[in-house]
Amino acid sequence: MFQKRFQFDPETIRFVRVRRSPKARILLILLFLSLSSVTAILIYHLTVNLGINPKVTKLSLQNTELIYRYQQLNNRMNDYDGFLEEYQYVDDSIYRCILEQEPLPDYIRQPGLGGSYQYVYLEGFINSELMINTSTRADYLTLRLEMQLKSFDDLASKALEKRDLLNRKPSIQPVALGDPYWLTSVFGSRIDPVTKIYTSHYGLDFAGAVETNIYATGDGIVEYIKISSGGYGKEVVINHGFGYSTRYAHLNKIFVRKGQEIKRGQVVGLLGNSGKSTGPHLHYEVRFMNKPLNPYYFYSDDLTPEEYRKIISLPDRVDN
């Protein structure tokens, strides 16, 4: 503990060890203990006041790590904000445009949060401001994400509805483009070929060879079948839903039954000359909410025969 001391003896001309007295030894021990105590007290005050206490140091490191994690979380939320803005743009400018839906207004896309009281539990900490701001951002981002998810769900539902509408809405002509036919009467006012009276004609007349296939122009359910010697003769009415219906009249044969589900391109019957008719033809009508519409606007006349054949041969289109 103590260094050994030597003293030069001129008589013997050599160094001799100096022996301390017991008192001197005690005084040295007391001095050492005193200095140790003072040093310990100084270290204690330094660690407490300057934060060098091991426990405080650990907490300080944890606090630094916590701040870092909050900063990282805010950086991630910045990225998520960017992603969300892209989703909102695609939602409003593309999906809603295709599905003919209005863009969501700002008051829906920018939902409000509750008062600041909901973050009272985060007050009183060294980094309360950082914690409250981050929590507010996270909650606000969560609300916006939930709103965007709901919007996508609504659009998905609309897309399915739109797909169903597109399948059901009359969109091809009832006579195949590859078959020989010609239009004998168009939609609008005309002189009736039988009565010679000026009347309204609510459809198109396709003249052609007897027993030419007549195709359903959209998905639907057979709502009405009638066979008579006058009027429309043998006729079929298909309800396509969404307010649309079609009529196929003056048929030679009928291949469907009332209540039957029909697919676009399915043969419903054969062209004929039944009922009040001056020659083999199909009378074809399109109605919306029972109001007659010009069928010409419900099919494309620029299809090639090959394109038409592809349409009526799509999966699930089964001829009877």
Short mmCIF file of C-alpha atoms in Angstrom, two decimals:
data_model
loop_
_atom_site.label_atom_id
_atom_site.label_comp_id
_atom_site.label_asym_id
_atom_site.label_seq_id
_atom_site.Cartn_x
_atom_site.Cartn_y
_atom_site.Cartn_z
CA MET A 1 0.00 0.00 0.00
CA PHE A 2 2.82 2.42 0.95
CA GLN A 3 6.14 2.81 -0.81
CA LYS A 4 9.27 1.81 1.10
CA ARG A 5 11.53 4.75 2.09
CA PHE A 6 15.38 4.68 2.27
CA GLN A 7 17.86 7.11 3.77
CA PHE A 8 21.67 7.50 3.08
CA ASP A 9 23.87 6.68 6.08
CA PRO A 10 27.21 8.55 5.75
CA GLU A 11 28.87 6.41 8.42
CA THR A 12 28.23 3.15 6.66
CA ILE A 13 28.20 4.80 3.27
CA ARG A 14 25.00 3.03 2.18
CA PHE A 15 21.18 3.42 1.98
CA VAL A 16 19.25 2.05 4.92
CA ARG A 17 15.48 1.49 5.13
CA VAL A 18 13.56 4.03 7.23
CA ARG A 19 11.14 2.42 9.63
CA ARG A 20 7.89 4.38 10.28
CA SER A 21 6.52 4.58 13.75
CA PRO A 22 3.10 3.15 14.51
CA LYS A 23 1.69 6.65 14.87
CA ALA A 24 3.01 7.64 11.50
CA ARG A 25 1.49 4.54 10.03
CA ILE A 26 -1.94 5.34 11.54
CA LEU A 27 -1.77 8.90 10.33
CA LEU A 28 -0.96 7.73 6.83
CA ILE A 29 -3.87 5.26 6.91
CA LEU A 30 -6.27 7.93 8.12
CA LEU A 31 -5.04 10.29 5.43
CA PHE A 32 -5.59 7.59 2.79
CA LEU A 33 -9.09 6.87 4.04
CA SER A 34 -9.91 10.56 4.13
CA LEU A 35 -8.68 11.06 0.62
CA SER A 36 -10.66 8.02 -0.52
CA SER A 37 -13.80 9.34 1.13
CA VAL A 38 -13.39 12.76 -0.44
CA THR A 39 -12.73 11.17 -3.82
CA ALA A 40 -15.87 8.99 -3.51
CA ILE A 41 -17.97 12.00 -2.54
CA LEU A 42 -16.64 13.98 -5.48
CA ILE A 43 -17.32 11.11 -7.87
CA TYR A 44 -20.85 10.73 -6.50
CA HIS A 45 -21.64 14.43 -6.94
CA LEU A 46 -20.14 14.46 -10.40
CA THR A 47 -22.11 11.43 -11.52
CA VAL A 48 -25.37 12.72 -10.05
CA ASN A 49 -25.02 16.30 -11.21
CA LEU A 50 -23.46 15.53 -14.57
CA GLY A 51 -25.47 12.40 -15.36
CA ILE A 52 -22.56 10.01 -15.23
CA ASN A 53 -24.31 7.69 -12.81
CA PRO A 54 -24.43 4.25 -14.50
CA LYS A 55 -28.19 4.07 -14.12
CA VAL A 56 -28.61 7.63 -15.39
CA THR A 57 -26.21 6.90 -18.20
CA LYS A 58 -28.24 3.86 -19.19
CA LEU A 59 -31.45 5.89 -19.12
CA SER A 60 -29.76 8.63 -21.13
CA LEU A 61 -28.73 6.11 -23.78
CA GLN A 62 -32.24 4.68 -23.83
CA ASN A 63 -33.65 8.19 -24.25
CA THR A 64 -31.27 8.86 -27.13
CA GLU A 65 -32.31 5.58 -28.74
CA LEU A 66 -35.97 6.47 -28.22
CA ILE A 67 -35.50 9.84 -29.92
CA TYR A 68 -33.74 8.08 -32.80
CA ARG A 69 -36.59 5.59 -33.15
CA TYR A 70 -39.16 8.40 -33.16
CA GLN A 71 -37.17 10.16 -35.87
CA GLN A 72 -37.03 6.94 -37.88
CA LEU A 73 -40.78 6.50 -37.41
CA ASN A 74 -41.37 10.03 -38.72
CA ASN A 75 -39.17 9.29 -41.72
CA ARG A 76 -41.20 6.16 -42.45
CA MET A 77 -44.41 8.16 -42.14
CA ASN A 78 -43.03 10.65 -44.67
CA ASP A 79 -42.62 7.73 -47.08
CA TYR A 80 -46.13 6.49 -46.32
CA ASP A 81 -47.51 9.98 -46.94
CA GLY A 82 -45.91 9.91 -50.38
CA PHE A 83 -47.35 6.46 -51.15
CA LEU A 84 -50.79 7.55 -49.96
CA GLU A 85 -50.77 10.64 -52.18
CA GLU A 86 -49.96 8.42 -55.18
CA TYR A 87 -52.83 6.09 -54.28
CA GLN A 88 -55.20 9.04 -53.95
CA TYR A 89 -54.15 10.35 -57.37
CA VAL A 90 -54.71 6.97 -59.02
CA ASP A 91 -58.02 6.63 -57.17
CA ASP A 92 -59.42 10.01 -58.28
CA SER A 93 -57.80 10.45 -61.70
CA ILE A 94 -57.92 6.91 -63.07
CA TYR A 95 -60.16 4.45 -61.23
CA ARG A 96 -62.99 6.88 -60.53
CA CYS A 97 -62.75 8.29 -64.04
CA ILE A 98 -63.05 4.81 -65.59
CA LEU A 99 -65.95 3.90 -63.32
CA GLU A 100 -67.63 7.29 -63.84
CA GLN A 101 -67.45 8.20 -60.16
CA GLU A 102 -66.89 11.66 -58.71
CA PRO A 103 -63.50 12.27 -56.96
CA LEU A 104 -63.67 12.15 -53.18
CA PRO A 105 -63.99 15.66 -51.68
CA ASP A 106 -61.23 17.04 -49.44
CA TYR A 107 -63.35 16.88 -46.30
CA ILE A 108 -63.45 13.10 -46.70
CA ARG A 109 -59.83 12.67 -47.72
CA GLN A 110 -58.65 14.99 -44.92
CA PRO A 111 -60.54 13.66 -41.87
CA GLY A 112 -60.45 15.50 -38.56
CA LEU A 113 -58.95 14.22 -35.31
CA GLY A 114 -60.23 14.54 -31.77
CA GLY A 115 -59.00 17.24 -29.38
CA SER A 116 -55.54 17.36 -27.84
CA TYR A 117 -56.96 15.83 -24.64
CA GLN A 118 -56.48 12.38 -26.15
CA TYR A 119 -52.71 12.80 -25.77
CA VAL A 120 -52.72 13.97 -22.15
CA TYR A 121 -51.05 10.72 -21.12
CA LEU A 122 -47.97 11.77 -23.12
CA GLU A 123 -47.48 15.07 -21.31
CA GLY A 124 -44.88 15.67 -18.62
CA PHE A 125 -42.01 13.85 -20.30
CA ILE A 126 -38.73 15.33 -21.50
CA ASN A 127 -39.69 14.57 -25.10
CA SER A 128 -43.45 15.07 -24.77
CA GLU A 129 -43.63 17.39 -27.78
CA LEU A 130 -41.93 14.86 -30.04
CA MET A 131 -44.10 12.03 -28.73
CA ILE A 132 -47.37 13.96 -29.13
CA ASN A 133 -46.52 15.21 -32.62
CA THR A 134 -45.55 11.71 -33.75
CA SER A 135 -48.68 10.15 -32.27
CA THR A 136 -50.85 12.80 -33.92
CA ARG A 137 -49.23 12.15 -37.29
CA ALA A 138 -49.61 8.39 -36.89
CA ASP A 139 -53.31 8.67 -35.97
CA TYR A 140 -54.00 11.09 -38.83
CA LEU A 141 -52.16 8.87 -41.31
CA THR A 142 -54.10 5.86 -40.04
CA LEU A 143 -57.42 7.63 -40.62
CA ARG A 144 -56.40 8.61 -44.15
CA LEU A 145 -55.23 5.07 -44.91
CA GLU A 146 -58.50 3.63 -43.60
CA MET A 147 -60.43 6.10 -45.77
CA GLN A 148 -58.36 5.09 -48.81
CA LEU A 149 -58.97 1.39 -48.13
CA LYS A 150 -62.69 2.08 -47.89
CA SER A 151 -62.55 3.98 -51.18
CA PHE A 152 -60.79 1.05 -52.87
CA ASP A 153 -63.42 -1.34 -51.46
CA ASP A 154 -66.20 0.88 -52.82
CA LEU A 155 -64.50 1.07 -56.22
CA ALA A 156 -64.02 -2.71 -56.30
CA SER A 157 -67.75 -3.09 -55.66
CA LYS A 158 -68.50 -0.55 -58.39
CA ALA A 159 -66.14 -2.38 -60.77
CA LEU A 160 -67.97 -5.65 -60.19
CA GLU A 161 -71.27 -3.87 -60.72
CA LYS A 162 -69.86 -2.23 -63.84
CA ARG A 163 -68.64 -5.58 -65.14
CA ASP A 164 -72.08 -7.05 -64.56
CA LEU A 165 -73.65 -4.07 -66.35
CA LEU A 166 -71.26 -4.42 -69.29
CA ASN A 167 -72.08 -8.12 -69.55
CA ARG A 168 -75.82 -7.48 -69.38
CA LYS A 169 -76.18 -4.30 -71.39
CA PRO A 170 -77.13 -5.06 -75.04
CA SER A 171 -73.96 -4.48 -77.05
CA ILE A 172 -73.96 -6.66 -80.20
CA GLN A 173 -76.45 -7.02 -83.02
CA PRO A 174 -78.72 -10.07 -82.91
CA VAL A 175 -77.71 -11.34 -86.36
CA ALA A 176 -74.16 -12.52 -87.00
CA LEU A 177 -72.17 -10.27 -89.30
CA GLY A 178 -71.09 -13.30 -91.29
CA ASP A 179 -74.69 -14.23 -92.13
CA PRO A 180 -76.46 -12.65 -95.13
CA TYR A 181 -78.95 -10.01 -93.93
CA TRP A 182 -80.12 -6.50 -94.65
CA LEU A 183 -82.01 -3.82 -92.77
CA THR A 184 -85.54 -3.31 -94.06
CA SER A 185 -86.80 -0.88 -91.38
CA VAL A 186 -85.01 1.41 -88.98
CA PHE A 187 -86.02 2.98 -85.67
CA GLY A 188 -88.51 5.83 -85.86
CA SER A 189 -91.65 6.77 -87.79
CA ARG A 190 -92.51 4.82 -90.94
CA ILE A 191 -95.43 3.63 -93.09
CA ASP A 192 -96.52 0.23 -91.80
CA PRO A 193 -95.89 -2.35 -94.58
CA VAL A 194 -99.18 -4.15 -93.78
CA THR A 195 -101.63 -1.38 -92.79
CA LYS A 196 -99.95 1.32 -94.90
CA ILE A 197 -100.54 3.70 -92.01
CA TYR A 198 -97.86 6.12 -90.78
CA THR A 199 -96.80 4.70 -87.38
CA SER A 200 -93.86 4.57 -84.98
CA HIS A 201 -91.43 1.71 -85.37
CA TYR A 202 -89.69 0.92 -82.08
CA GLY A 203 -86.87 -1.29 -83.34
CA LEU A 204 -84.81 -2.54 -86.26
CA ASP A 205 -85.91 -5.12 -88.83
CA PHE A 206 -83.21 -7.53 -90.02
CA ALA A 207 -84.31 -9.43 -93.14
CA GLY A 208 -82.55 -12.70 -93.96
CA ALA A 209 -82.84 -16.40 -94.64
CA VAL A 210 -85.32 -18.43 -92.58
CA GLU A 211 -83.70 -20.27 -89.68
CA THR A 212 -80.75 -17.86 -89.43
CA ASN A 213 -79.46 -17.94 -85.83
CA ILE A 214 -80.67 -15.10 -83.62
CA TYR A 215 -78.35 -14.26 -80.73
CA ALA A 216 -78.99 -12.71 -77.31
CA THR A 217 -77.28 -9.33 -77.24
CA GLY A 218 -76.50 -9.36 -73.52
CA ASP A 219 -76.69 -11.50 -70.38
CA GLY A 220 -80.10 -11.72 -68.77
CA ILE A 221 -83.16 -13.80 -67.90
CA VAL A 222 -85.97 -14.75 -70.28
CA GLU A 223 -88.85 -12.68 -68.95
CA TYR A 224 -91.52 -13.29 -71.57
CA ILE A 225 -92.33 -15.74 -74.36
CA LYS A 226 -95.38 -15.41 -76.55
CA ILE A 227 -96.61 -17.29 -79.58
CA SER A 228 -99.47 -15.80 -81.65
CA SER A 229 -100.75 -15.81 -85.21
CA GLY A 230 -100.71 -12.02 -85.35
CA GLY A 231 -98.63 -9.19 -83.98
CA TYR A 232 -95.08 -10.27 -83.20
CA GLY A 233 -95.80 -13.95 -83.81
CA LYS A 234 -93.22 -15.98 -81.93
CA GLU A 235 -91.35 -13.57 -79.66
CA VAL A 236 -88.89 -13.60 -76.76
CA VAL A 237 -88.25 -10.78 -74.28
CA ILE A 238 -85.04 -10.85 -72.20
CA ASN A 239 -84.67 -8.82 -69.03
CA HIS A 240 -81.02 -7.73 -68.76
CA GLY A 241 -81.32 -5.93 -65.44
CA PHE A 242 -80.28 -2.34 -64.79
CA GLY A 243 -83.52 -1.31 -66.55
CA TYR A 244 -82.65 -2.87 -69.93
CA SER A 245 -84.70 -5.38 -71.93
CA THR A 246 -84.66 -6.66 -75.52
CA ARG A 247 -87.33 -8.17 -77.78
CA TYR A 248 -86.77 -10.72 -80.58
CA ALA A 249 -89.91 -11.12 -82.69
CA HIS A 250 -91.30 -12.97 -85.76
CA LEU A 251 -89.11 -16.00 -84.94
CA ASN A 252 -89.45 -19.33 -86.69
CA LYS A 253 -88.35 -21.34 -83.64
CA ILE A 254 -87.68 -20.52 -79.98
CA PHE A 255 -84.87 -22.33 -78.13
CA VAL A 256 -85.25 -20.81 -74.65
CA ARG A 257 -87.83 -20.97 -71.88
CA LYS A 258 -89.25 -18.42 -69.47
CA GLY A 259 -87.01 -17.84 -66.44
CA GLN A 260 -83.92 -19.24 -68.15
CA GLU A 261 -80.60 -17.45 -67.62
CA ILE A 262 -79.11 -16.30 -70.90
CA LYS A 263 -75.56 -15.32 -71.88
CA ARG A 264 -74.61 -12.83 -74.56
CA GLY A 265 -74.10 -14.67 -77.84
CA GLN A 266 -76.42 -17.54 -76.92
CA VAL A 267 -78.89 -18.55 -79.64
CA VAL A 268 -82.44 -17.72 -78.53
CA GLY A 269 -84.19 -18.81 -81.70
CA LEU A 270 -84.24 -18.80 -85.51
CA LEU A 271 -85.24 -16.00 -87.85
CA GLY A 272 -88.72 -16.52 -89.26
CA ASN A 273 -91.90 -15.05 -90.70
CA SER A 274 -94.41 -15.55 -87.86
CA GLY A 275 -97.13 -13.09 -86.86
CA LYS A 276 -97.89 -9.94 -88.83
CA SER A 277 -95.06 -10.05 -91.32
CA THR A 278 -94.55 -9.55 -95.05
CA GLY A 279 -91.43 -11.70 -95.23
CA PRO A 280 -88.73 -13.48 -93.19
CA HIS A 281 -87.12 -11.02 -90.82
CA LEU A 282 -86.28 -10.34 -87.18
CA HIS A 283 -87.86 -7.41 -85.35
CA TYR A 284 -85.38 -6.38 -82.63
CA GLU A 285 -86.04 -3.86 -79.84
CA VAL A 286 -84.01 -2.37 -77.00
CA ARG A 287 -85.83 -0.74 -74.10
CA PHE A 288 -84.67 1.10 -71.00
CA MET A 289 -87.19 1.38 -68.17
CA ASN A 290 -89.67 0.21 -70.84
CA LYS A 291 -88.87 3.22 -73.03
CA PRO A 292 -87.88 2.18 -76.58
CA LEU A 293 -84.38 3.21 -77.66
CA ASN A 294 -82.67 3.02 -81.03
CA PRO A 295 -80.91 -0.39 -81.07
CA TYR A 296 -78.36 1.00 -83.51
CA TYR A 297 -76.62 2.77 -80.63
CA PHE A 298 -76.23 -0.50 -78.72
CA TYR A 299 -73.86 -2.28 -81.02
CA SER A 300 -70.82 -1.46 -83.07
CA ASP A 301 -71.17 -1.68 -86.82
CA ASP A 302 -67.41 -1.63 -87.34
CA LEU A 303 -66.89 -5.18 -86.06
CA THR A 304 -65.58 -7.68 -88.55
CA PRO A 305 -67.33 -11.04 -88.96
CA GLU A 306 -64.38 -12.67 -87.24
CA GLU A 307 -64.64 -10.28 -84.26
CA TYR A 308 -68.36 -10.97 -84.01
CA ARG A 309 -67.75 -14.74 -84.03
CA LYS A 310 -65.25 -14.30 -81.21
CA ILE A 311 -67.83 -12.39 -79.14
CA ILE A 312 -70.55 -15.00 -79.51
CA SER A 313 -68.09 -17.85 -78.86
CA LEU A 314 -66.82 -16.52 -75.52
CA PRO A 315 -66.77 -19.03 -72.62
CA ASP A 316 -70.19 -19.83 -71.16
CA ARG A 317 -71.93 -18.74 -74.36
CA VAL A 318 -73.79 -21.98 -75.13
CA ASP A 319 -76.06 -22.38 -78.13
CA ASN A 320 -79.25 -24.38 -77.64
#
